[in-house]
Tab-separated table of C-alpha atoms in Angstrom:
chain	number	residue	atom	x	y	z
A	1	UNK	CA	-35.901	-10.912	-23.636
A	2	UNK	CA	-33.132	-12.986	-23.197
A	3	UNK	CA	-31.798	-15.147	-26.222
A	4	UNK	CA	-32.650	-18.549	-26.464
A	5	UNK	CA	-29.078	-19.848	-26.089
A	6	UNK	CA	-27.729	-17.700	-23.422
A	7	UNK	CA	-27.880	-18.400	-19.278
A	8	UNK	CA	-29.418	-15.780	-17.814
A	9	UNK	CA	-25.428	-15.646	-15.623
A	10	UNK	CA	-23.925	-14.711	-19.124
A	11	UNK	CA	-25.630	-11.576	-20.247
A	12	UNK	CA	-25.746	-8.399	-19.216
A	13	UNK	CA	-28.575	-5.264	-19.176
A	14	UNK	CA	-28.348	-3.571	-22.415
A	15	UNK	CA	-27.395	-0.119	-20.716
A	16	UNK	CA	-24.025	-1.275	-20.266
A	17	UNK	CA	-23.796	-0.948	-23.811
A	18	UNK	CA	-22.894	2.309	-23.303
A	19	UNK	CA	-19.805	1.740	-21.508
A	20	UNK	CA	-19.050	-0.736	-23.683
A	21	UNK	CA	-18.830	1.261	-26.822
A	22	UNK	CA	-17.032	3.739	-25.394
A	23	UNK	CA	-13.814	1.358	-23.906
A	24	UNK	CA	-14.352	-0.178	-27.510
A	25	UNK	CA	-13.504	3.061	-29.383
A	26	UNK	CA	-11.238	4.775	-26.270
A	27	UNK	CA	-7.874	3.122	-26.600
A	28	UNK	CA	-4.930	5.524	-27.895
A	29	UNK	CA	-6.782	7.010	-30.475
A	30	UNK	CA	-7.780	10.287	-27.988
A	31	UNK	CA	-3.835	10.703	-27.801
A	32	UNK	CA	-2.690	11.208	-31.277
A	33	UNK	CA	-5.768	11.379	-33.662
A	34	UNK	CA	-4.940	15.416	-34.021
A	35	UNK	CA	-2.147	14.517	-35.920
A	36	UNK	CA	-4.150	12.487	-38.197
A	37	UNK	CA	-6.683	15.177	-38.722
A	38	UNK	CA	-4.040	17.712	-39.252
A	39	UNK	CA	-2.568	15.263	-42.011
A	40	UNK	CA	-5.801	15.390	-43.955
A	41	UNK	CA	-8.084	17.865	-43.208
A	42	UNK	CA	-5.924	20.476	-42.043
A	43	UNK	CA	-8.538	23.699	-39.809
A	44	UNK	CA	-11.840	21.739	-41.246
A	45	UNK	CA	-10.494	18.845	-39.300
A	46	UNK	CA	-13.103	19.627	-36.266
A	47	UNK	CA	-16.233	19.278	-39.375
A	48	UNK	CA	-14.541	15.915	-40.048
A	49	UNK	CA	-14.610	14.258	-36.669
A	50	UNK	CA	-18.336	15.599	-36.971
A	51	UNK	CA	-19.312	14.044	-40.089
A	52	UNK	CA	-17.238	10.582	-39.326
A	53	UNK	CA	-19.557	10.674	-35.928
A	54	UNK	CA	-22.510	11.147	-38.146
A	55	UNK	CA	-21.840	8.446	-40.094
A	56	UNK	CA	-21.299	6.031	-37.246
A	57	UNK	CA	-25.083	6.283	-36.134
A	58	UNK	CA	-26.079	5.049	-39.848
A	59	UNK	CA	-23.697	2.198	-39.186
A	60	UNK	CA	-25.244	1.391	-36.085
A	61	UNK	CA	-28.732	1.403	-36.964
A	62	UNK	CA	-27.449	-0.571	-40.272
A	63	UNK	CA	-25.784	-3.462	-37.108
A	64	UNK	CA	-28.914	-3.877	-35.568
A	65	UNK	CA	-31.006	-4.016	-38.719
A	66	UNK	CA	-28.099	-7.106	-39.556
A	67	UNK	CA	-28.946	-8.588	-35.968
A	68	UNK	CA	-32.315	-8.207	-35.794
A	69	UNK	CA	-34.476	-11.562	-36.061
A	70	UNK	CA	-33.022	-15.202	-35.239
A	71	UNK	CA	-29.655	-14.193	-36.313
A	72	UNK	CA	-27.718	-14.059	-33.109
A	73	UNK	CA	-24.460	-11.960	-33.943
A	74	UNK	CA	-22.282	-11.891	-37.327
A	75	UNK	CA	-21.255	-15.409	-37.438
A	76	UNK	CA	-24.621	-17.064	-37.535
A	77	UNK	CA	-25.059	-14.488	-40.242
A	78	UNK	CA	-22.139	-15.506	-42.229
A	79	UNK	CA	-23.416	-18.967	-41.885
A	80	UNK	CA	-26.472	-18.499	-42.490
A	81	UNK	CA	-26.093	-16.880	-45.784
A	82	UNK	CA	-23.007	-18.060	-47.500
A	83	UNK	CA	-23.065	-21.537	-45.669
A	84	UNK	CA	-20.673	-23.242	-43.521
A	85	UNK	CA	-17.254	-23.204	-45.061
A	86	UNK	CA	-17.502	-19.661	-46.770
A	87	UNK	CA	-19.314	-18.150	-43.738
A	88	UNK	CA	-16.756	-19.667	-41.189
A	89	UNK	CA	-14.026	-18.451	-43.588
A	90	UNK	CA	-15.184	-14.772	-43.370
A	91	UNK	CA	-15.637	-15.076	-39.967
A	92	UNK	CA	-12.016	-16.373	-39.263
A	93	UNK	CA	-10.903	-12.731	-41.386
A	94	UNK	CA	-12.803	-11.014	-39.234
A	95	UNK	CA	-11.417	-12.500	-36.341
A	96	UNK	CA	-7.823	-11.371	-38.062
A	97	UNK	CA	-8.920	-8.259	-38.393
A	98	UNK	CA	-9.680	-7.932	-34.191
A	99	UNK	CA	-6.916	-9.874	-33.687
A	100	UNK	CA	-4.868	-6.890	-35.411
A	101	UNK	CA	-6.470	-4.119	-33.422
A	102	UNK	CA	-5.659	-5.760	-30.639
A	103	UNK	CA	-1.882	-5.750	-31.406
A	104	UNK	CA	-2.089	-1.858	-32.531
A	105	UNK	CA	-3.780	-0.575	-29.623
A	106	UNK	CA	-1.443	-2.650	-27.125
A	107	UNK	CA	2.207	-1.628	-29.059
A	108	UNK	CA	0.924	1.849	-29.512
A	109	UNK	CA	0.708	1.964	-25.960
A	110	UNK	CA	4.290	0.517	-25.130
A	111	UNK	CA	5.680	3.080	-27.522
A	112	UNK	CA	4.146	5.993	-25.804
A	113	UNK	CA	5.422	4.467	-22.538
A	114	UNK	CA	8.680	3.937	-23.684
A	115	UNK	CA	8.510	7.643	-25.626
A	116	UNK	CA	7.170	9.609	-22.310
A	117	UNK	CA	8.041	7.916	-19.249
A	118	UNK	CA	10.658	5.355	-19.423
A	119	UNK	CA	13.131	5.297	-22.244
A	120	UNK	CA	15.676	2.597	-20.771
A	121	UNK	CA	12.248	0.677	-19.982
A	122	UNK	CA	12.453	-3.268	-22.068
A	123	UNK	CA	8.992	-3.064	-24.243
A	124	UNK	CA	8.838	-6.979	-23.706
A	125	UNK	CA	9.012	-6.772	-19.879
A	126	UNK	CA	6.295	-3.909	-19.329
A	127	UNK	CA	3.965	-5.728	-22.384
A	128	UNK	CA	4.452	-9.154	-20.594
A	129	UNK	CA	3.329	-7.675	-17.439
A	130	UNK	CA	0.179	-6.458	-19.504
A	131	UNK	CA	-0.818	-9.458	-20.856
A	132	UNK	CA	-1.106	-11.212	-17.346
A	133	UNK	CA	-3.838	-8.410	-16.792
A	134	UNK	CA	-5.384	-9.187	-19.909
A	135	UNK	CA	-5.430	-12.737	-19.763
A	136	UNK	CA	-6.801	-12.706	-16.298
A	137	UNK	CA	-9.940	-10.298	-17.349
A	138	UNK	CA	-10.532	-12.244	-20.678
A	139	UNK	CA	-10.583	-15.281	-19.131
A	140	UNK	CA	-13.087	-14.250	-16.363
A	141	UNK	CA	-15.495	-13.991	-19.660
A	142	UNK	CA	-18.184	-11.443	-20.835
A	143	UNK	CA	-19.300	-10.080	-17.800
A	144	UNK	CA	-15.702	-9.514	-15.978
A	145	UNK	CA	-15.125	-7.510	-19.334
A	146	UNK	CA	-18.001	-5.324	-19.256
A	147	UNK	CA	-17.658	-4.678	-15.190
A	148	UNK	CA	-13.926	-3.185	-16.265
A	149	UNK	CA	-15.462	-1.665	-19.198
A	150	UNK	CA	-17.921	0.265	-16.296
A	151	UNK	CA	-15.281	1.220	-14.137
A	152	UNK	CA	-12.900	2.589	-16.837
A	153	UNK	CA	-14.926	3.928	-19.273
A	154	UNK	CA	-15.078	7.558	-18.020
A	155	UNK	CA	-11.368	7.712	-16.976
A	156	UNK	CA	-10.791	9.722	-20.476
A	157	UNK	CA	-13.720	12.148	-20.310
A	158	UNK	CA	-12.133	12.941	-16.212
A	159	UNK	CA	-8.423	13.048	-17.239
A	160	UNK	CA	-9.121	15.221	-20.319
A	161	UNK	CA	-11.420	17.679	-18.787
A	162	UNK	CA	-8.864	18.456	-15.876
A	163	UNK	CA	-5.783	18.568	-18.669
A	164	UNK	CA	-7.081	20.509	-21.399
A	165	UNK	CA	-7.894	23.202	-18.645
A	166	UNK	CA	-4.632	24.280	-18.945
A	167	UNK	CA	-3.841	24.602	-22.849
A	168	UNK	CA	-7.300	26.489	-22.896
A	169	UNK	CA	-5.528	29.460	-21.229
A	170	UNK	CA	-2.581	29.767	-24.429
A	171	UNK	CA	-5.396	28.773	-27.292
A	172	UNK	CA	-5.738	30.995	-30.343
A	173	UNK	CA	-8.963	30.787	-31.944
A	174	UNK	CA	-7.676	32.555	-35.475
A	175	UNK	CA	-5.396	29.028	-35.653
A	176	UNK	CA	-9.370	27.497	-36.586
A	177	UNK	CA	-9.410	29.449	-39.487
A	178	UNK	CA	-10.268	29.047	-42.291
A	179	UNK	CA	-12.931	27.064	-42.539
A	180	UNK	CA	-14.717	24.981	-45.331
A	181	UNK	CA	-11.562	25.427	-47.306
A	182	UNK	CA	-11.450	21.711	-48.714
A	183	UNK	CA	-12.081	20.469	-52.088
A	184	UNK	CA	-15.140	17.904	-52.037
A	185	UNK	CA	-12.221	15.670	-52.818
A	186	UNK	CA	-10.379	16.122	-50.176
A	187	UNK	CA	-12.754	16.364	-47.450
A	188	UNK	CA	-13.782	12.613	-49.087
A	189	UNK	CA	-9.905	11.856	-48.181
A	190	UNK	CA	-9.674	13.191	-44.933
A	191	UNK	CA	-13.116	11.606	-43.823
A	192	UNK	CA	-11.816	8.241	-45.111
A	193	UNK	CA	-7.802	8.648	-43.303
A	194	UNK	CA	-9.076	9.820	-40.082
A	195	UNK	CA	-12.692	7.704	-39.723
A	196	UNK	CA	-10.327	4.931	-38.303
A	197	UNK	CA	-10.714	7.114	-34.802
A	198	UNK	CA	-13.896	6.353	-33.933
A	199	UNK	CA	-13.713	2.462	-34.909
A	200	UNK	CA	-13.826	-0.524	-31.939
A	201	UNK	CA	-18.087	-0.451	-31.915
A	202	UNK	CA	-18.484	-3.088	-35.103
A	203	UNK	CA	-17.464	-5.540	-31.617
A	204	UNK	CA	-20.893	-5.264	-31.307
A	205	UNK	CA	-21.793	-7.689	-33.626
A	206	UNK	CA	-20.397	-10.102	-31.571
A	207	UNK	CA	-21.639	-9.371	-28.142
A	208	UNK	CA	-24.625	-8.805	-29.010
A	209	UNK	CA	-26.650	-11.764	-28.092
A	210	UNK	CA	-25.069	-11.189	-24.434
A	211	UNK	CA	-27.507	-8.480	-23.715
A	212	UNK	CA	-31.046	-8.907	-22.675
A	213	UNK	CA	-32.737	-7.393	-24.714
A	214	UNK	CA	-30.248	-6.290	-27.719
A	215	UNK	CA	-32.716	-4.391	-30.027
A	216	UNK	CA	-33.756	-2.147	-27.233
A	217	UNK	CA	-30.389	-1.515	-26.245
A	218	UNK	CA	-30.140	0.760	-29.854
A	219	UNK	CA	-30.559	3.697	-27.297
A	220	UNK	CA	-27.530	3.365	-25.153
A	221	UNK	CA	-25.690	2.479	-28.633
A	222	UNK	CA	-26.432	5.789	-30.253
A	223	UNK	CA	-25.746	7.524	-26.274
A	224	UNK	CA	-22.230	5.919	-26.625
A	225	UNK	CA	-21.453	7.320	-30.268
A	226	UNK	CA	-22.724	11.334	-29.304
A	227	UNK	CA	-20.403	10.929	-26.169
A	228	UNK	CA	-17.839	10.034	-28.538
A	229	UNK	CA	-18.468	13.015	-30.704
A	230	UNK	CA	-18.961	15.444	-27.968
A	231	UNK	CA	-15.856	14.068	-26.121
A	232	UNK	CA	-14.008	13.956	-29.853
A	233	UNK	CA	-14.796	17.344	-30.976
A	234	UNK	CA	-13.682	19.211	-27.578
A	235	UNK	CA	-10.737	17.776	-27.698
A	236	UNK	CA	-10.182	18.869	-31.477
A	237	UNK	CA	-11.307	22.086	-31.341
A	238	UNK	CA	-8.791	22.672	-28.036
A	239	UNK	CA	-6.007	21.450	-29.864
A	240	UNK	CA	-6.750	22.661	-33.454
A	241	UNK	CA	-6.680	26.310	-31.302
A	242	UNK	CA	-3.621	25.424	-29.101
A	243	UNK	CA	-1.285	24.460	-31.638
A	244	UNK	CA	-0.953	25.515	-35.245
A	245	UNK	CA	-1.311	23.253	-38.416
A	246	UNK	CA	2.307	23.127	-38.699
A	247	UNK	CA	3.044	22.201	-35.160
A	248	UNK	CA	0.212	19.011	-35.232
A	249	UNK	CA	1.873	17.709	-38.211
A	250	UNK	CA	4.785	17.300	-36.563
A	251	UNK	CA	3.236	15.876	-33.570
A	252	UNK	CA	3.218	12.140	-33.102
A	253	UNK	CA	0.895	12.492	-29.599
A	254	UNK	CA	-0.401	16.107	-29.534
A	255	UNK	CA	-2.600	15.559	-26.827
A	256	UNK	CA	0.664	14.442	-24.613
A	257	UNK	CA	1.932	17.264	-25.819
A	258	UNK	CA	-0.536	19.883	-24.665
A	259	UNK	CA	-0.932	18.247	-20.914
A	260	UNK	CA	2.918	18.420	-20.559
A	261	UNK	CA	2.585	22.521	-19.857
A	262	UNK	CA	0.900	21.525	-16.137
A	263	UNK	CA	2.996	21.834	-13.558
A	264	UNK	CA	1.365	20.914	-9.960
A	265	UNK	CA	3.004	22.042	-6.735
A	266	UNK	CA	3.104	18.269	-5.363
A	267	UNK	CA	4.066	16.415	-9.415
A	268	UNK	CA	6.390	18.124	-11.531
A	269	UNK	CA	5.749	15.731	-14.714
A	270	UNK	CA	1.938	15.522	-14.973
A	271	UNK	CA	2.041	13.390	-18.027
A	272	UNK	CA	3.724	10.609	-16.215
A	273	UNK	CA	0.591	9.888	-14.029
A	274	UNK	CA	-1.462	10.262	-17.690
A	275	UNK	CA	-0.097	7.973	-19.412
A	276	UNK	CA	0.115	5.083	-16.311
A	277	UNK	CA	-3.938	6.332	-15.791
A	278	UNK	CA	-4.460	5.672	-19.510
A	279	UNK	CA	-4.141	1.970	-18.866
A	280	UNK	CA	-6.866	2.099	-17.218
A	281	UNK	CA	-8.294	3.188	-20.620
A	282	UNK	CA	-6.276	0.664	-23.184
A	283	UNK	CA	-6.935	-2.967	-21.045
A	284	UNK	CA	-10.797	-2.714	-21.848
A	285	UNK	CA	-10.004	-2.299	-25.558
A	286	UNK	CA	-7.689	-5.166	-26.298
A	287	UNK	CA	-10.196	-7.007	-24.037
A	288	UNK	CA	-12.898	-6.498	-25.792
A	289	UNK	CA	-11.284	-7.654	-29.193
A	290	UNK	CA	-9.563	-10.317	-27.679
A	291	UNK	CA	-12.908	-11.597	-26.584
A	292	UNK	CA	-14.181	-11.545	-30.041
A	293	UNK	CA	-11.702	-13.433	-31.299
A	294	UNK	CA	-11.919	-16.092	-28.959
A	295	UNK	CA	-15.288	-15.930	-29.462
A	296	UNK	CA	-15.455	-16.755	-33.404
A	297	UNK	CA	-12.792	-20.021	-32.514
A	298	UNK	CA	-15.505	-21.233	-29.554
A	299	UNK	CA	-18.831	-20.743	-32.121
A	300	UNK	CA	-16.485	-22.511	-35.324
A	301	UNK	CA	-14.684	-24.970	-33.730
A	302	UNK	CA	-15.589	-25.508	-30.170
A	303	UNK	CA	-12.086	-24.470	-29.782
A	304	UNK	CA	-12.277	-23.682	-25.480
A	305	UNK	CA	-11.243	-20.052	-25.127
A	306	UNK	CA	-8.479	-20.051	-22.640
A	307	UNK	CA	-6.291	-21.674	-25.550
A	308	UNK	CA	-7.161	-19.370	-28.262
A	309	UNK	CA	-6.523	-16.517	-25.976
A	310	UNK	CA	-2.862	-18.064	-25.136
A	311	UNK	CA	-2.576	-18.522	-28.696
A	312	UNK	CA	-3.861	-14.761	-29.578
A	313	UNK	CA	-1.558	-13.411	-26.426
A	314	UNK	CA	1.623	-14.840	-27.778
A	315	UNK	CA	0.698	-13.155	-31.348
A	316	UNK	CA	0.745	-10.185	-29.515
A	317	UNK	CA	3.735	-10.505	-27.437
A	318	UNK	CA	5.862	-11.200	-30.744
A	319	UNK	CA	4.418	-8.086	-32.246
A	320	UNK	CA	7.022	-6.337	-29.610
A	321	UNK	CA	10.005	-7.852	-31.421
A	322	UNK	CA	8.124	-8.035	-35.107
A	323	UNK	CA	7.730	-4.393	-35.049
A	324	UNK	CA	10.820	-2.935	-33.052
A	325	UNK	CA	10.885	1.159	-34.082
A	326	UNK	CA	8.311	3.946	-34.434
A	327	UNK	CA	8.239	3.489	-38.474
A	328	UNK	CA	7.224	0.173	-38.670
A	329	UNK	CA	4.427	0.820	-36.040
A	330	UNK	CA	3.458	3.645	-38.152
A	331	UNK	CA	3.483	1.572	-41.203
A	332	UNK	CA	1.132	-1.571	-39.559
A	333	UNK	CA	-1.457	1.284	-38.056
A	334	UNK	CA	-1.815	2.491	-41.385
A	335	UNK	CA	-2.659	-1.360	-42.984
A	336	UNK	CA	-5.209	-1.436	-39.380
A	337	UNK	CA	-6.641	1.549	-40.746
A	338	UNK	CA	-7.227	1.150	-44.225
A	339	UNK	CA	-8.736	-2.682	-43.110
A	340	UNK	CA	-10.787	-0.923	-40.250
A	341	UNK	CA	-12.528	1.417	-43.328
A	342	UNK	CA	-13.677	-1.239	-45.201
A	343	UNK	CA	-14.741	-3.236	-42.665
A	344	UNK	CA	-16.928	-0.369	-41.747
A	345	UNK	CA	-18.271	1.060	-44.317
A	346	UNK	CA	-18.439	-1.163	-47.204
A	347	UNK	CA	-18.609	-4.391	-45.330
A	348	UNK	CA	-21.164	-3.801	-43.011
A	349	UNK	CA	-23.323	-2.331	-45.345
A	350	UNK	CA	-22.729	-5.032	-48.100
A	351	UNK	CA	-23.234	-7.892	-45.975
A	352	UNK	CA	-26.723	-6.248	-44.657
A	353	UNK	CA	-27.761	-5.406	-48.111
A	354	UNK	CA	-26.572	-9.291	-48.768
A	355	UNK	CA	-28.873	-10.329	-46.032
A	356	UNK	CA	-32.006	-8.158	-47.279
A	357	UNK	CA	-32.063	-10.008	-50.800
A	358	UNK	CA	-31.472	-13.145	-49.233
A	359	UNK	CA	-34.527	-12.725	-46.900
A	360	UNK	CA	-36.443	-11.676	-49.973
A	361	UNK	CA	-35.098	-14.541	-52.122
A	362	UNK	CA	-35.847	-16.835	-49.360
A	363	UNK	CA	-39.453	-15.376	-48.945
A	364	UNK	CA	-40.118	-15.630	-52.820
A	365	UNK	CA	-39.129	-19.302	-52.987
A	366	UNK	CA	-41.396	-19.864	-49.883
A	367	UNK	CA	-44.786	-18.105	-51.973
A	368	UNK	CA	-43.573	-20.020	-55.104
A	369	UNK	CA	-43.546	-23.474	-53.508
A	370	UNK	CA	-47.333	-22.951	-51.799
């Protein structure tokens, strides 16, 4: 069933959410999220990307429970509880929020260019070539998005499974152990500093009324997040055996790391051809959020997208001279983080439980007045 305000030329068939969540959550994350785990979990980090995967499909089912009904995605659900001004006010942080993903994801990238491949290289040149890409798929609209989403999508899952091949032959399975050796405490901590991996699928509340049928769709949703998890934990468990603790905390990209051993007969630096593939990989993301942002600024304030996607593009651009060295990248990701954990898990589930007693208030009044 296709919503009510949608053109049948503007949505898409809800198994395409599957594709979507995974370019959503992709990114750079797959390159350096060891490090993270090694940080705060230290062997039991494997359990941890486990559990955080877990705990996605609760926040999931708690989305589409949100969407469900004549609410059409999270900003007719801000409005439609806290009214016009508060609800376009928390919708304009949320587009923020996106907005700041965005800008991680895309100087992330540049630094790993600049780190692996071309050190003389001027960020601001290769990140203005970017941005022409990006602007020419967000403006195309939803559906240009989701066909690179498609395309892309799988390019980590192929690249990784022909990499890792290699580090599998020098893994030590006793660097696993131990296990279970975390405090309740600090399991707690290490779920909360490394959950930020999995994040990019809350864009769903936005999209959402672009598929046909978008409570039937659940299905491909939760098919996304166990490909995650699968694709997640085999890449843990591979690294977590292939270097020591030691060695991952002093890691900034292990994953780079471990694919730099492979020496073919025809390429002598492998990771070169990685990293240019793993555009392929980082466009849909920062599409994706872009799109929501743009989004929010067309539903407020009939605000045409092209021009908030200039303005949201030349944010982005200044983030290469705003945040100029490795530290103060490091420093912002952290702030994305933190902001990505509450969004997640307290503000989903607050604004749902928000929506629940407002339903019920609502129904109340309704019995009262016959």
């Amino acid at each position: 069933m296709i919503p009510n305000d949608q053109k049948e030329n503007y949505v898409v068939s809800n198994f395409f959410v599957f594709f979507i969540i995974i370019s959503s959550i992709n990114g750079t994350g797959l390159l350096g999220f060891q490090n993270i785990l090694a940080k705060n979990a230290k062997h039991d980090g494997w359990i941890v990307v486990l559990t955080i995967g877990i705990s996605i499909f609760l926040v999931i089912w708690i989305i589409y429970k949100l969407l469900k009904g004549n609410s059409t995605d999270i900003i007719a659900v801000h409005n439609a509880i806290f009214g016009k001004f508060i609800g376009r006010l928390l919708s304009i942080v949320l587009s923020i929020y996106f907005l700041t993903v965005s800008v991680y994801v895309f100087r992330t990238y540049l630094e790993i260019v600049r780190v692996w491949a071309f050190p003389s290289v001027s960020v601001m040149e290769l990140g203005f070539l970017m941005l022409l890409i990006i602007y020419y798929i967000v403006s195309g609209g939803f559906r240009v998005i989701t066909g690179i989403c498609f395309l892309f999508s799988l390019i980590p899952c192929i690249l990784l499974l022909f990499s890792l091949f290699y580090p599998i032959k020098f893994a030590h399975l006793n660097n696993l152990f131990p296990i279970l050796n975390l405090s309740f405490y600090d399991f707690i901590h290490g779920f909360k500093e490394s959950s930020s991996i999995y994040f990019g699928f809350e864009t769903l509340l936005f999209y959402y009324p672009l598929l046909k049928n978008g409570e039937s769709s659940r299905k491909w949703a939760n098919y996304a997040i166990l490909y995650t998890i699968v694709l997640f934990t085999i890449v843990t468990l591979i690294s977590f055996s292939y270097f020591s603790i030691g060695q991952l905390l002093h890691s900034k990209w292990p994953t780079l790391e471990m694919i730099k051993i492979i020496k073919l007969p025809f390429v002598e630096r492998f990771e070169f051809i990685f990293v240019f593939c793993w555009l392929a990989v980082v466009i849909p993301t920062i599409c994706l959020h872009l799109w929501c942002v743009c989004r929010v600024y067309k539903r407020l304030f009939d605000i045409k997208p092209r021009i908030s996607l200039i303005v949201s593009l030349l944010i982005i651009f200044m983030s290469t001279i705003g945040i100029d060295n490795y530290l103060k990248l490091e420093m912002f990701n952290k702030y994305v983080y933190t902001a990505g954990f509450y969004f997640v898990y307290i503000y989903i589930p607050l604004i749902y439980l928000t929506k629940v007693v407002w339903n019920m208030a609502k129904k109340n009044l309704r019995n009262t007045e016959k």
